[in-house]
C-alpha positions as a LaTeX table, in Angstrom:
\begin{tabular}{lrrr}
\hline
Residue & $x$ (\AA) & $y$ (\AA) & $z$ (\AA) \\
\hline
Leu1 & 9.14 & $-3.81$ & $-3.81$ \\
Val2 & 6.97 & $-4.09$ & $-7.15$ \\
Ala3 & 5.29 & $-6.51$ & $-5.87$ \\
Arg4 & 3.94 & $-5.34$ & $-2.30$ \\
Ser5 & 3.10 & $-2.01$ & $-4.20$ \\
Leu6 & 0.98 & $-3.34$ & $-6.43$ \\
Ile7 & $-0.95$ & $-5.01$ & $-3.52$ \\
Leu8 & $-1.48$ & $-3.00$ & $-1.73$ \\
Phe9 & $-2.20$ & 0.13 & $-4.96$ \\
Asp10 & $-4.19$ & 2.58 & $-3.36$ \\
Ser11 & $-1.58$ & 3.37 & $-0.41$ \\
Ile12 & 1.30 & 4.72 & $-2.93$ \\
Glu13 & 1.58 & 8.81 & $-2.80$ \\
Pro14 & 3.01 & 10.58 & $-5.33$ \\
Ser15 & 5.34 & 11.59 & $-2.92$ \\
Asn16 & 9.74 & 11.52 & $-2.41$ \\
Glu17 & 8.56 & 10.83 & 1.16 \\
Trp18 & 6.77 & 7.68 & 0.28 \\
Leu19 & 9.39 & 6.89 & $-2.26$ \\
Glu20 & 11.80 & 7.32 & 0.77 \\
Arg21 & 10.16 & 4.89 & 3.27 \\
Gln22 & 10.07 & 2.17 & 0.33 \\
Ile23 & 14.28 & 1.68 & 1.33 \\
Pro24 & 14.92 & $-0.67$ & 4.08 \\
Ser25 & 15.97 & 1.89 & 6.75 \\
Phe26 & 19.22 & $-0.60$ & 6.67 \\
Leu27 & 20.46 & 0.97 & 4.29 \\
Thr28 & 20.22 & 4.39 & 4.68 \\
Glu29 & 21.98 & 3.81 & 8.00 \\
Leu30 & 24.32 & 1.70 & 5.84 \\
Glu31 & 25.23 & 4.84 & 4.01 \\
Ala32 & 25.69 & 6.75 & 7.02 \\
Phe33 & 27.30 & 4.81 & 8.51 \\
Ala34 & 29.85 & 4.43 & 5.23 \\
Ala35 & 29.90 & 8.55 & 5.57 \\
Ala36 & 31.06 & 8.86 & 9.27 \\
Arg37 & 33.94 & 6.13 & 7.99 \\
Ser38 & 36.94 & 6.23 & 5.64 \\
Gly39 & 39.00 & 3.80 & 4.37 \\
Val40 & 38.46 & 0.10 & 3.14 \\
Ser41 & 36.28 & $-1.80$ & 4.28 \\
Asp42 & 34.64 & $-5.44$ & 4.22 \\
Ile43 & 31.69 & $-4.12$ & 2.19 \\
Asp44 & 30.95 & $-3.66$ & $-1.27$ \\
Trp45 & 29.38 & $-0.63$ & $-1.96$ \\
Leu46 & 28.92 & $-0.27$ & $-4.88$ \\
Leu47 & 26.50 & $-2.94$ & $-4.61$ \\
Val48 & 24.72 & $-1.17$ & $-1.64$ \\
Gly49 & 24.38 & 1.96 & $-4.43$ \\
Gln50 & 22.76 & $-0.80$ & $-7.07$ \\
Thr51 & 20.54 & $-2.23$ & $-4.54$ \\
Lys52 & 19.15 & 1.35 & $-3.76$ \\
Ala53 & 18.93 & 2.65 & $-7.11$ \\
Cys54 & 17.23 & $-0.90$ & $-7.63$ \\
Leu55 & 14.83 & 0.07 & $-4.88$ \\
Val56 & 13.83 & 3.44 & $-6.30$ \\
Ala57 & 13.25 & 2.24 & $-9.47$ \\
Gly58 & 11.19 & $-0.18$ & $-8.47$ \\
Ala59 & 8.70 & 2.00 & $-5.97$ \\
Cys60 & 8.89 & 5.41 & $-9.14$ \\
Leu61 & 7.76 & 2.00 & $-11.08$ \\
Ala62 & 4.50 & 1.39 & $-8.77$ \\
Met63 & 4.27 & 4.74 & $-8.67$ \\
Gly64 & 4.62 & 5.44 & $-12.11$ \\
Leu65 & 1.84 & 2.43 & $-12.75$ \\
Arg66 & $-0.43$ & 4.01 & $-10.45$ \\
Phe67 & $-0.59$ & 7.20 & $-11.63$ \\
Ala68 & $-0.35$ & 6.80 & $-15.28$ \\
Gly69 & $-3.66$ & 8.14 & $-17.03$ \\
Thr70 & $-4.74$ & 10.48 & $-13.89$ \\
Ser71 & $-2.77$ & 13.41 & $-15.49$ \\
Asn72 & $-1.61$ & 13.91 & $-11.06$ \\
Glu73 & 1.35 & 16.98 & $-11.55$ \\
Thr74 & 2.50 & 15.63 & $-7.93$ \\
Ala75 & 3.82 & 12.57 & $-8.94$ \\
Lys76 & 5.35 & 13.61 & $-12.65$ \\
Asp77 & 7.15 & 15.85 & $-11.11$ \\
Val78 & 8.72 & 13.23 & $-8.85$ \\
Leu79 & 9.29 & 11.00 & $-11.45$ \\
Leu80 & 10.82 & 13.39 & $-13.67$ \\
Thr81 & 13.23 & 14.46 & $-10.20$ \\
Arg82 & 14.45 & 10.93 & $-10.08$ \\
Leu83 & 14.65 & 10.11 & $-13.69$ \\
Glu84 & 17.33 & 13.84 & $-13.75$ \\
Ala85 & 18.81 & 12.07 & $-11.02$ \\
Phe86 & 19.66 & 8.29 & $-11.91$ \\
Arg87 & 20.51 & 10.18 & $-15.53$ \\
Asn88 & 23.16 & 12.29 & $-14.29$ \\
Ala89 & 24.59 & 9.43 & $-11.02$ \\
Arg90 & 27.94 & 9.22 & $-11.69$ \\
Arg91 & 29.35 & 6.07 & $-11.96$ \\
Ser92 & 31.46 & 4.63 & $-9.17$ \\
Asp93 & 35.57 & 4.97 & $-8.27$ \\
Leu94 & 35.67 & 2.61 & $-5.97$ \\
His95 & 35.12 & $-0.51$ & $-9.17$ \\
Pro96 & 36.59 & $-0.52$ & $-12.45$ \\
\hline
\end{tabular}
């Protein structure tokens, strides 16, 4: 994700929508599937959550690099919101 964003540097937008578009649709669909179904599953949900977190962190890194030194308030707000979300995230109860 970071490499692709650095190649497509000018396409990075300072918005939550851009960040969400960086997450593959199958991960979003998988989360919706998890919400609809409860119980034991063959899917490692901790891994799914960590994968999404890594993708979001990579997108935040790319956005930070793109808008560093520009004083773009929108980018700053998006990045601070995501930072707070990571800080406040709960540890998974699925694995010890």
